[in-house]
Short mmCIF file of C-alpha atoms in Angstrom, two decimals:
data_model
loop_
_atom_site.label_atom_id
_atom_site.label_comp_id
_atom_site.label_asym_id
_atom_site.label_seq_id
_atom_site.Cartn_x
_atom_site.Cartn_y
_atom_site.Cartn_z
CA UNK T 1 46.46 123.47 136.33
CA UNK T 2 48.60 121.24 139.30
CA UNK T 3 47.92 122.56 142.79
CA UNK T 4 51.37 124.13 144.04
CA UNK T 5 51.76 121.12 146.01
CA UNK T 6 52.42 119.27 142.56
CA UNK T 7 53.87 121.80 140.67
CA UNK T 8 56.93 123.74 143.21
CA UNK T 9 58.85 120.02 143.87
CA UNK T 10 59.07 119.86 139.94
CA UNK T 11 60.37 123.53 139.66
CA UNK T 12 64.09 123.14 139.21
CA UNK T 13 64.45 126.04 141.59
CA UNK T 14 62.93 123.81 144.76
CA UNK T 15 64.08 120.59 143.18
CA UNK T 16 66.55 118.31 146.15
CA UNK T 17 64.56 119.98 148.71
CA UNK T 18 63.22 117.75 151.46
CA UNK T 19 60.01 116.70 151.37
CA UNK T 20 59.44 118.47 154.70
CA UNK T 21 61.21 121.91 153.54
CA UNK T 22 58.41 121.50 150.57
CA UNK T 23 55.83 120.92 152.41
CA UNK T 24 56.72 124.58 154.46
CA UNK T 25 57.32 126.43 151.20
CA UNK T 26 54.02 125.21 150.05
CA UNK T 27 52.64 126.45 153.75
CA UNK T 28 53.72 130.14 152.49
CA UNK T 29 52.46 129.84 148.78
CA UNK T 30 49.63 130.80 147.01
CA UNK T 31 48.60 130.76 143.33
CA UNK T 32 47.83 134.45 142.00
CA UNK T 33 46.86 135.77 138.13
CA UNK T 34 47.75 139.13 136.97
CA UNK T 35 46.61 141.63 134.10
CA UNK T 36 48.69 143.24 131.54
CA UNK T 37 50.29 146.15 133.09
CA UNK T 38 49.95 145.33 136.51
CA UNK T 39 53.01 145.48 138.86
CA UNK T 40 54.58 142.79 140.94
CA UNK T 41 56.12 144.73 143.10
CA UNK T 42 58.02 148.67 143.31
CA UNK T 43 61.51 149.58 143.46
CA UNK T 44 61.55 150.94 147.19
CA UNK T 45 58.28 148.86 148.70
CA UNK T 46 58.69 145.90 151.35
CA UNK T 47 59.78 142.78 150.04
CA UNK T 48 57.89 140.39 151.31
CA UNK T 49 57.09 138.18 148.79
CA UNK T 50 59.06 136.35 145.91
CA UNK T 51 57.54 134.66 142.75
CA UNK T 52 57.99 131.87 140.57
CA UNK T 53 56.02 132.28 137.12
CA UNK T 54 53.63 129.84 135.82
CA UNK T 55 52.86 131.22 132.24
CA UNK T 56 53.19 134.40 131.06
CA UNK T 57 55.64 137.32 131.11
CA UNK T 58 57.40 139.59 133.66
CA UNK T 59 59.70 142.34 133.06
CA UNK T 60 61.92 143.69 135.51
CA UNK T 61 62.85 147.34 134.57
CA UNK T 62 63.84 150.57 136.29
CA UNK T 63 63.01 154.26 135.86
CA UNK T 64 65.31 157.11 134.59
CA UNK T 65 64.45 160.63 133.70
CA UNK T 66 63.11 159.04 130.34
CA UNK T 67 60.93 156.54 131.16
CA UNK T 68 61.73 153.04 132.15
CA UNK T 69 63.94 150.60 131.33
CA UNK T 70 63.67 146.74 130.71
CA UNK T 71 66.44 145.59 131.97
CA UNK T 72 65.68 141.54 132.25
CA UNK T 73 62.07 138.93 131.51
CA UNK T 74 61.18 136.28 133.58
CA UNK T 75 59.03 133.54 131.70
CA UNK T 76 57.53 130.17 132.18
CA UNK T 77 59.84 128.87 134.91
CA UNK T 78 61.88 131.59 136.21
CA UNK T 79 62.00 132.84 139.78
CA UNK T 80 61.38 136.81 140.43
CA UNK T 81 62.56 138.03 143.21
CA UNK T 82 65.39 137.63 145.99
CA UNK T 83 65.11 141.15 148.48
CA UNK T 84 62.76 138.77 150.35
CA UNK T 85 66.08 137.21 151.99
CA UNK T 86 68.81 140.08 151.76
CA UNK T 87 68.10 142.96 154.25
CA UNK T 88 66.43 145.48 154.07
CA UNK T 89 64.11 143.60 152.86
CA UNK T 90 63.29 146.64 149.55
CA UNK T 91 62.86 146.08 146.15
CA UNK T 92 65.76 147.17 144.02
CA UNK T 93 63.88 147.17 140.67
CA UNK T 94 59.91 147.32 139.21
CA UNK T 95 58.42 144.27 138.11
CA UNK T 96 55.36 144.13 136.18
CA UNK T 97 53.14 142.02 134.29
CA UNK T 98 53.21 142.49 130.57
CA UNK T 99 50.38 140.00 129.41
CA UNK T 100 48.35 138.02 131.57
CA UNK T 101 50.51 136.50 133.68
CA UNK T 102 50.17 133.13 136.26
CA UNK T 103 52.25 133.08 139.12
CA UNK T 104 53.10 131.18 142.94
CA UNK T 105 53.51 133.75 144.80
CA UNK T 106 55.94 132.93 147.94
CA UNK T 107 55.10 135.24 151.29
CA UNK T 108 59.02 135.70 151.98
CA UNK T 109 58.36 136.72 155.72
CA UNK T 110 56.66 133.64 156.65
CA UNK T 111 59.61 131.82 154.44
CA UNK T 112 62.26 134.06 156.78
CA UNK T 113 60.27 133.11 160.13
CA UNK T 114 60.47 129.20 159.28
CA UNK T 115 64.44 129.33 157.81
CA UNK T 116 65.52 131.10 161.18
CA UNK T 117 63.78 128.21 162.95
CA UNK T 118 65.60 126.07 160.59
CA UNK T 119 69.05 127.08 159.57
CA UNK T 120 69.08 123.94 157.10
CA UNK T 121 66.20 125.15 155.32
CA UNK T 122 67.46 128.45 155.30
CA UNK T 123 71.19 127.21 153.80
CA UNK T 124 68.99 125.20 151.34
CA UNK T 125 67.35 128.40 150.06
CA UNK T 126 69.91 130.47 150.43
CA UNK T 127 71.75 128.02 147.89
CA UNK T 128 69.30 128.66 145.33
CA UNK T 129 68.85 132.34 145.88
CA UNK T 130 72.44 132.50 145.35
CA UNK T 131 71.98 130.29 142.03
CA UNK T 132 70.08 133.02 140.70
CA UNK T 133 72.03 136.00 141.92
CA UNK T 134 74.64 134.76 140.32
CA UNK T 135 73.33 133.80 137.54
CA UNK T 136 71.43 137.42 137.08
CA UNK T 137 75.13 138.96 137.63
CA UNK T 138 76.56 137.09 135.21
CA UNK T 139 74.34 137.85 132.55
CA UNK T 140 74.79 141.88 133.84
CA UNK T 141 78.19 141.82 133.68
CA UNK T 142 78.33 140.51 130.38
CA UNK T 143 76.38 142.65 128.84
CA UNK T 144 78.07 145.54 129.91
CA UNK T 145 80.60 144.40 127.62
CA UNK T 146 78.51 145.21 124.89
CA UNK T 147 79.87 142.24 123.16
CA UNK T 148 77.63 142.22 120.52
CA UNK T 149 78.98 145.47 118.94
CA UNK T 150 82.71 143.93 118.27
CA UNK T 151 82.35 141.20 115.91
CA UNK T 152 82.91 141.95 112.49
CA UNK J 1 112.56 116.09 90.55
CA UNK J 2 112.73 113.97 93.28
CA UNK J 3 108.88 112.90 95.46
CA UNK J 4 110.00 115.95 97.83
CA UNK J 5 110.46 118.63 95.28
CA UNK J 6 106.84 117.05 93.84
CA UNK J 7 105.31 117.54 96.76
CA UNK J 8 106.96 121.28 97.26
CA UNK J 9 106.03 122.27 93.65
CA UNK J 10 102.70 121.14 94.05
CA UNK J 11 101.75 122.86 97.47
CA UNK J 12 103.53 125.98 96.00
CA UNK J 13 100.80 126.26 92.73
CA UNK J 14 98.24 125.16 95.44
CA UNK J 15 99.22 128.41 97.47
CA UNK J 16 99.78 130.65 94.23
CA UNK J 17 96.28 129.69 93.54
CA UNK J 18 94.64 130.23 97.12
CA UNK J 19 96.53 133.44 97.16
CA UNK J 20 95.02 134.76 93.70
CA UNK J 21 91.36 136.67 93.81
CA UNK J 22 88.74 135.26 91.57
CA UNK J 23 86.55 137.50 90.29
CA UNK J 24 82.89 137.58 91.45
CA UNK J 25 79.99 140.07 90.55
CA UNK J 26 77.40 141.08 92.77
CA UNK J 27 73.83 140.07 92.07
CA UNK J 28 71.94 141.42 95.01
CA UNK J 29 72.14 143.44 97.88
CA UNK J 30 69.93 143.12 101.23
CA UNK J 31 69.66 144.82 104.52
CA UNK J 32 69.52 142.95 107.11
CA UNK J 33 69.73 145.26 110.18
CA UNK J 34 71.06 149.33 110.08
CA UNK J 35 74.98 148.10 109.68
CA UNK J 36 74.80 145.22 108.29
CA UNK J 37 74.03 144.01 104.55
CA UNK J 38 74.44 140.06 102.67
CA UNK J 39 75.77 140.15 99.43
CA UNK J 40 75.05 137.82 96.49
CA UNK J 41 77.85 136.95 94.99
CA UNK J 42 77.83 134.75 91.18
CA UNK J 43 81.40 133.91 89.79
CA UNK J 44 82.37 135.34 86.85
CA UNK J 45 82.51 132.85 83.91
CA UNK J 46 83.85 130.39 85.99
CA UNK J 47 82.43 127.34 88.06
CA UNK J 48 80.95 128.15 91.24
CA UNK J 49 82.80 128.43 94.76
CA UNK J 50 81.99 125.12 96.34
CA UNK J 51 81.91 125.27 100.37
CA UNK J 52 81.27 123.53 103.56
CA UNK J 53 79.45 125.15 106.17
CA UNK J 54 81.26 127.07 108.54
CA UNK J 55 84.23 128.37 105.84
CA UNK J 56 84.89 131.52 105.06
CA UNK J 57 86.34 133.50 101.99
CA UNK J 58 88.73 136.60 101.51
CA UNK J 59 86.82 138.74 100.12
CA UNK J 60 88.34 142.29 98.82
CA UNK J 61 86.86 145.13 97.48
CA UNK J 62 89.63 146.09 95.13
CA UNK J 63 91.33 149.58 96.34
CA UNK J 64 89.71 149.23 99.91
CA UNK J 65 90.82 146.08 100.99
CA UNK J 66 90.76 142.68 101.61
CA UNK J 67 88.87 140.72 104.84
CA UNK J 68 87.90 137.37 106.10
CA UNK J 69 83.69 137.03 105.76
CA UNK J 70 82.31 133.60 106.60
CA UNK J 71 79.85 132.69 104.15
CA UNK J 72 76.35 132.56 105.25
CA UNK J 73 74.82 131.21 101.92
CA UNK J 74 73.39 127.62 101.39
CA UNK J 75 76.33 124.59 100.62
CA UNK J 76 73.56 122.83 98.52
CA UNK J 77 73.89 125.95 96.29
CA UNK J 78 77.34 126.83 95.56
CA UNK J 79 76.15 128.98 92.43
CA UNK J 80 75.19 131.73 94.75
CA UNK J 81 78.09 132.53 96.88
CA UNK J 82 76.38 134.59 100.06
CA UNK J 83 78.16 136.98 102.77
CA UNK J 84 76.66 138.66 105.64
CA UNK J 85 78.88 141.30 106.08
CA UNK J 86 78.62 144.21 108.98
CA UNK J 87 79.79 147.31 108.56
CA UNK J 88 82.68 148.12 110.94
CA UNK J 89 84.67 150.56 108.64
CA UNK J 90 87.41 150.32 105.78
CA UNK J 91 86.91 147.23 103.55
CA UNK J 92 83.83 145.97 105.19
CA UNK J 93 82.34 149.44 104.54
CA UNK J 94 83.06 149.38 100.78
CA UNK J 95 81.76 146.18 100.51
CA UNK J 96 78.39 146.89 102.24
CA UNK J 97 78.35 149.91 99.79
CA UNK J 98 78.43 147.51 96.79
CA UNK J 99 75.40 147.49 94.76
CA UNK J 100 74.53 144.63 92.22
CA UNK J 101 77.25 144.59 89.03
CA UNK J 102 79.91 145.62 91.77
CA UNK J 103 82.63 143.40 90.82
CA UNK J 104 84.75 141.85 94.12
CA UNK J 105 87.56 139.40 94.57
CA UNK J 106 87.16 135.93 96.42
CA UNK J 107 89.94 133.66 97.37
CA UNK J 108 89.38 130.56 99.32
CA UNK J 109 87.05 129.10 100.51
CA UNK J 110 89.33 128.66 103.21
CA UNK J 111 89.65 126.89 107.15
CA UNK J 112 87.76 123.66 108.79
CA UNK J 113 83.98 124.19 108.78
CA UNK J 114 81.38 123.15 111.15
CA UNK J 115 81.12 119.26 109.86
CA UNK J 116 77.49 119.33 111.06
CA UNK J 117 76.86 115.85 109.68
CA UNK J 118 78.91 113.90 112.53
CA UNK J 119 75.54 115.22 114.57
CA UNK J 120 73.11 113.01 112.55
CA UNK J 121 71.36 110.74 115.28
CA UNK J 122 71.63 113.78 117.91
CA UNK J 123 69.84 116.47 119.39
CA UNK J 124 71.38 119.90 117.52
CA UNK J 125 71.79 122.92 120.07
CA UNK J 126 73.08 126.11 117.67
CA UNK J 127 74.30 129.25 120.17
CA UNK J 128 74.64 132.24 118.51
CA UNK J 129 75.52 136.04 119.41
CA UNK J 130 74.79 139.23 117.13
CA UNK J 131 76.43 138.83 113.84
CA UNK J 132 77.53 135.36 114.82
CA UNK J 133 74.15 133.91 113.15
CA UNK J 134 75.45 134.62 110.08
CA UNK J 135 78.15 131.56 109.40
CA UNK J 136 76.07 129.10 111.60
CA UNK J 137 73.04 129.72 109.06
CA UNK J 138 75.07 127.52 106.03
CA UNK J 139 74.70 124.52 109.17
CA UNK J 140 71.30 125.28 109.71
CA UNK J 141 70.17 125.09 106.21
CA UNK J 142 72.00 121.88 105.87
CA UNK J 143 70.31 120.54 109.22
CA UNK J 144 66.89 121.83 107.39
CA UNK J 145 67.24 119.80 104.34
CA UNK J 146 68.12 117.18 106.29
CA UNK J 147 65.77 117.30 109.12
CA UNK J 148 64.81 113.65 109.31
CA UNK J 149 68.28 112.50 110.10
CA UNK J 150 68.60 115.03 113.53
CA UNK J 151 66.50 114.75 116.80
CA UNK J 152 64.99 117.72 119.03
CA UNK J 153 67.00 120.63 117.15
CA UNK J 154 67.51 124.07 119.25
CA UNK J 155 68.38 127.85 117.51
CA UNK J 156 69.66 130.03 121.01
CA UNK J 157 70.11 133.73 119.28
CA UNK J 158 71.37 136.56 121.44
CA UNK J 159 71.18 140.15 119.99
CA UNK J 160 72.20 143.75 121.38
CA UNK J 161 68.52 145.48 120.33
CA UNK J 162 65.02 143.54 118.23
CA UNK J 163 66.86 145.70 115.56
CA UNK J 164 69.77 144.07 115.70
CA UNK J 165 68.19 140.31 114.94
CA UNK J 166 69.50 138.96 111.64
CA UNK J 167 67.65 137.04 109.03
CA UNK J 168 64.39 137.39 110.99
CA UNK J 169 62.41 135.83 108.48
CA UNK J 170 64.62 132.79 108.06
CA UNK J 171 63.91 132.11 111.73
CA UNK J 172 60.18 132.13 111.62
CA UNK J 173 60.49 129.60 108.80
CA UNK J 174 63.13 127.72 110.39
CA UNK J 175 60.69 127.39 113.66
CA UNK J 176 57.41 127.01 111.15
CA UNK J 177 58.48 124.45 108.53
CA UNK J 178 61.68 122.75 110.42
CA UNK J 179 60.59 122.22 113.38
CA UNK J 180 63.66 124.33 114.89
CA UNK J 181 63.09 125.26 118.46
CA UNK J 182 63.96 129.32 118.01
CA UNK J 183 64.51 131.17 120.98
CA UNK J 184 65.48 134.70 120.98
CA UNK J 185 66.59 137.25 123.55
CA UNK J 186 68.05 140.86 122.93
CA UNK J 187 70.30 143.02 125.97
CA UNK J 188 68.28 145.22 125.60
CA UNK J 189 64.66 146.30 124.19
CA UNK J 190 62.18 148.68 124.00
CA UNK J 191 58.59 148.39 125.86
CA UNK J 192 56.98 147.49 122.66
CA UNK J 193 59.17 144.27 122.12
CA UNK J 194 57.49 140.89 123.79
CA UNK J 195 60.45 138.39 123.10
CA UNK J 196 62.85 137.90 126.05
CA UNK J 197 65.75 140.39 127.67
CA UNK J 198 69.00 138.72 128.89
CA UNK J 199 71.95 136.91 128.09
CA UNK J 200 71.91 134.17 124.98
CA UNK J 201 73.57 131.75 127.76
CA UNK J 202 70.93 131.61 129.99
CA UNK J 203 68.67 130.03 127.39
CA UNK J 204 70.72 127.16 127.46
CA UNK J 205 68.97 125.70 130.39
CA UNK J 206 65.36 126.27 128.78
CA UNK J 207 65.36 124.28 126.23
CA UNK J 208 65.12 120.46 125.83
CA UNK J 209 67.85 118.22 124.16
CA UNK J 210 69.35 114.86 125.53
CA UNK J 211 73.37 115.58 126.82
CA UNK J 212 75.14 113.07 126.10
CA UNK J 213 74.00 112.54 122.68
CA UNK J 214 73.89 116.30 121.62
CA UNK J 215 75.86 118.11 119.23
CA UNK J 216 76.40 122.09 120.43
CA UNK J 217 77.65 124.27 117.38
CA UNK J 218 78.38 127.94 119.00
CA UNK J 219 79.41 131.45 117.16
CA UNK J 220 79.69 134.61 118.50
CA UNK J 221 81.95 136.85 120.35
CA UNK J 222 84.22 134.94 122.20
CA UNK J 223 83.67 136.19 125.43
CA UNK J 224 79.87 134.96 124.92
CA UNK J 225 80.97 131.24 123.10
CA UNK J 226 83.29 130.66 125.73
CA UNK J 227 79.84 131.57 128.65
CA UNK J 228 77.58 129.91 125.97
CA UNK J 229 79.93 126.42 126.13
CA UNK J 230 80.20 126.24 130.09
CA UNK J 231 76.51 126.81 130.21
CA UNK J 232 76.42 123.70 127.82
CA UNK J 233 78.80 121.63 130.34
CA UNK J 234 76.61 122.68 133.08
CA UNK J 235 74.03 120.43 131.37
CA UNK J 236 76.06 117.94 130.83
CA UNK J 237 77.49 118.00 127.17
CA UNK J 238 80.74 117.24 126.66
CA UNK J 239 83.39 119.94 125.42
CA UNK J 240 84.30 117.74 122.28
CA UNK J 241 80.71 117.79 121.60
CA UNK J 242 81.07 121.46 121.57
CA UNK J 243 82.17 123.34 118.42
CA UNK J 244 83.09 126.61 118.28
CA UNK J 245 84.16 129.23 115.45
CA UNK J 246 87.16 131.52 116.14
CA UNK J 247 87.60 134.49 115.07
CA UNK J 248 91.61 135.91 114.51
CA UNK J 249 93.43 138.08 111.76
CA UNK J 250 93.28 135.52 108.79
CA UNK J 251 95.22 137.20 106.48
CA UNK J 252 96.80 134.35 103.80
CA UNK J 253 94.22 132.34 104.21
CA UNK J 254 96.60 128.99 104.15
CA UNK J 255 98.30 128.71 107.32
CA UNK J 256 101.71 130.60 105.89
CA UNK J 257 101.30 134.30 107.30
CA UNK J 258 100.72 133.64 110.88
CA UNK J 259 98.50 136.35 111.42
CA UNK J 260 96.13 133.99 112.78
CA UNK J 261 97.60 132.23 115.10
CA UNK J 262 96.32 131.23 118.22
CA UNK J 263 99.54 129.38 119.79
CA UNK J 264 100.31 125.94 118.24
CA UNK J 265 96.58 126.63 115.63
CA UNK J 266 96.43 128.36 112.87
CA UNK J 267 93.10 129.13 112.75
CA UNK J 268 92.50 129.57 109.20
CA UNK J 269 93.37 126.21 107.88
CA UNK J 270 92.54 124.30 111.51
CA UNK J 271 89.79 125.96 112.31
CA UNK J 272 87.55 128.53 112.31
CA UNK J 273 85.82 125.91 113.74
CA UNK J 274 87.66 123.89 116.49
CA UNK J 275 86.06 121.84 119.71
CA UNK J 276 85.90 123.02 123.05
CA UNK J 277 88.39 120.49 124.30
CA UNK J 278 90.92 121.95 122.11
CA UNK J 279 90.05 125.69 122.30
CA UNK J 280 89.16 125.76 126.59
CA UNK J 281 92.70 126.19 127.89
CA UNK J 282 93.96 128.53 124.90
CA UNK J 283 90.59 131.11 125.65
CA UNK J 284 91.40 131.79 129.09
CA UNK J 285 94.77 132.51 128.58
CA UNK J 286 94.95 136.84 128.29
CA UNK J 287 96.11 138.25 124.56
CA UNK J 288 96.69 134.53 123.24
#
């Protein structure tokens, strides 16, 4: 397996970032392995860390009355996680392992220290925390619209 | 008669013969998912329906009704005429309720199909939502038999539940022996299901296939195709490389009634299946 070093300027997510800004991100990160089952983080708990999966599967889900609900996967690639940067710094949903899972796991208050000290590393971020939040609400949005049900 | 009464004569028995049912009998019946059934259709003493991929048929269950169903079957075998039809009440109910030796009426095949040959030499991405599988499978199967002639070939399939996933055999097969890059995703699914949850469009960016030499073929609602071809401009394929199937009221079948129109298109005789170029500044325009 790459050190982090090799493998976060690949990652689409931290691609265009200076050298330096990688270097800082790499400062925070650390590689961690998880078991079936095992949570990432709780709706409700500090948010001080974000994730970027290696190998292996993550659902996000929340509870009802019924039992929980999956309501998006992250998978080989994908980024989990953006409360790190949006006050209050909470988790808004569960995230948990469902087979072994590899991750980089990102300690989002030494991130916030260094992007305060560094609005241009912050703006970069911020940029690609955005990507995702938008691209998250997109995909929410449309399927609310159920459109699956409507064509004939 | 003079050339121009020819010409009108001869379009007007080519319209009295689009416009009359042949008769078909059904020959089998599967379920594919809890609303939704393909039919096997074999012409009645008669040579078999001969179609490109991407067509579609009206099909009519006499005394219910008449619809447009794209066929889903195999071009290379015209003898069985195949329909994946859902069940969304009236006609398409009484012909999801027809069991073999049903008889039904087909006209057409009718509109411009997906042409999946001009993609020879390129990287193949399909995109398709819920029932929208169904008249991309016809290009598929024609991509299969031809594998050789198409690069790194991608299957995107979005689906409301793991229940709702059509032909879910045909896509093991299609990943096993074709060398199809399948990639699944439902809205939403239960614990016990291990594929992915999320929107069909975001798979766009996971998978490998060179841009500028790719050809993107794209069925499903068209909220979703119109997502699912921005996503493909995003990386960098160009909208007349981008081919999507419309769905309207086709009612004649020939471009007469103008049930089906979608301003200056009719879309049963120039399309279903019509490029993004053409389609992007009619799909954003509200209750074209």
């Amino acid at each position: 397996m790459r050190t982090i070093s090799e493998y976060l300027p690949e990652h689409p997510f931290f691609r265009g970032l200076d050298e330096r800004w990688i270097d800082l991100v790499v400062g925070c990160a650390a590689n961690t392995h998880v078991y079936p089952g095992a949570y990432l983080f709780r709706e409700g708990g500090p948010a001080d860390r974000f994730f970027v999966v290696r190998r292996g599967r993550v659902t996000i889900e929340t509870s009802t009355p019924t039992g929980s609900i999956v309501l998006d996967t992250a998978h080989e690639g994908d980024v989990v996680g953006w409360s790190w940067l949006v006050a209050p710094f909470r988790w808004t949903f569960d995230a948990r392992a469902t087979e072994e899972t590899s991750l980089v796991a990102v300690d989002g208050a030494c991130l916030r220290g260094k992007c305060e000290a560094d609005p241009e590393l912050g703006y970069a971020l911020l940029q690609r925390v955005v990507q995702t939040m938008s691209d998250r609400l997109q995909s929410a949005r449309a399927r609310l619209l159920d459109l699956y049900g409507n064509r004939s | 008669m003079s050339t121009q009464d020819e010409v009108a004569t001869e379009r007007s028995r080519t319209v009295d013969s689009a416009m009359v049912p042949r008769q078909f009998v059904v020959t089998a019946s599967r379920r594919d998912t809890r609303d939704t059934r393909t039919l096997e259709l074999r012409a009645l003493g008669d040579e078999p329906l001969a179609f490109g991929s991407g067509q579609f048929t009206m099909l009519s269950a006499f005394g219910a009704g008449e619809v447009p169903i794209s066929i889903s079957g195999d071009p290379t075998r015209p003898e069985v005429l195949q329909h994946t039809i859902r069940d969304v009440g009236g006609a398409t109910r009484a012909l999801v309720a027809a069991s073999p030796g049903t008889m039904l009426g087909v006209r057409g095949p009718f509109g411009h199909g997906w042409q999946v040959a001009d993609g020879r030499g390129s990287d193949i991405v399909f995109v398709a939502g819920g029932i929208g599988l169904a008249p991309l499978r016809p290009a598929i199967l024609e991509v299969c038999a031809d594998r050789a002639s198409y690069g790194r070939v991608s299957l995107l399939y979005g689906a409301r539940t793991p229940e709702d996933i059509l032909f879910g055999p045909d896509l093991r097969v299609w990943a096993r022996d074709h060398d199809i890059d399948v990639e699944e995703t439902v809205d939403t699914g239960p614990h016990a299901w291990r594929g992915r949850v999320g929107l069909v469009t975001q798979l766009v960016a996971r998978v490998a296939f060179d841009a500028a030499h790719t050809l993107a073929l794209v069925c499903g609602p068209e909220v979703m195709m119109r997502y699912a071809a921005q996503a493909l401009i995003h990386c960098g394929v160009t909208a007349d490389r981008i081919r999507l199937s419309m769905e309207r009221n086709m009612k004649c079948g020939v471009g007469l009634c103008g049930h089906c129109q979608l301003r200056e298109l009719f879309l049963c005789v120039d399309g279903p299946v019509l490029s993004y170029d053409r389609l992007e500044p009619l799909m954003t325009r509200a209750e074209l």
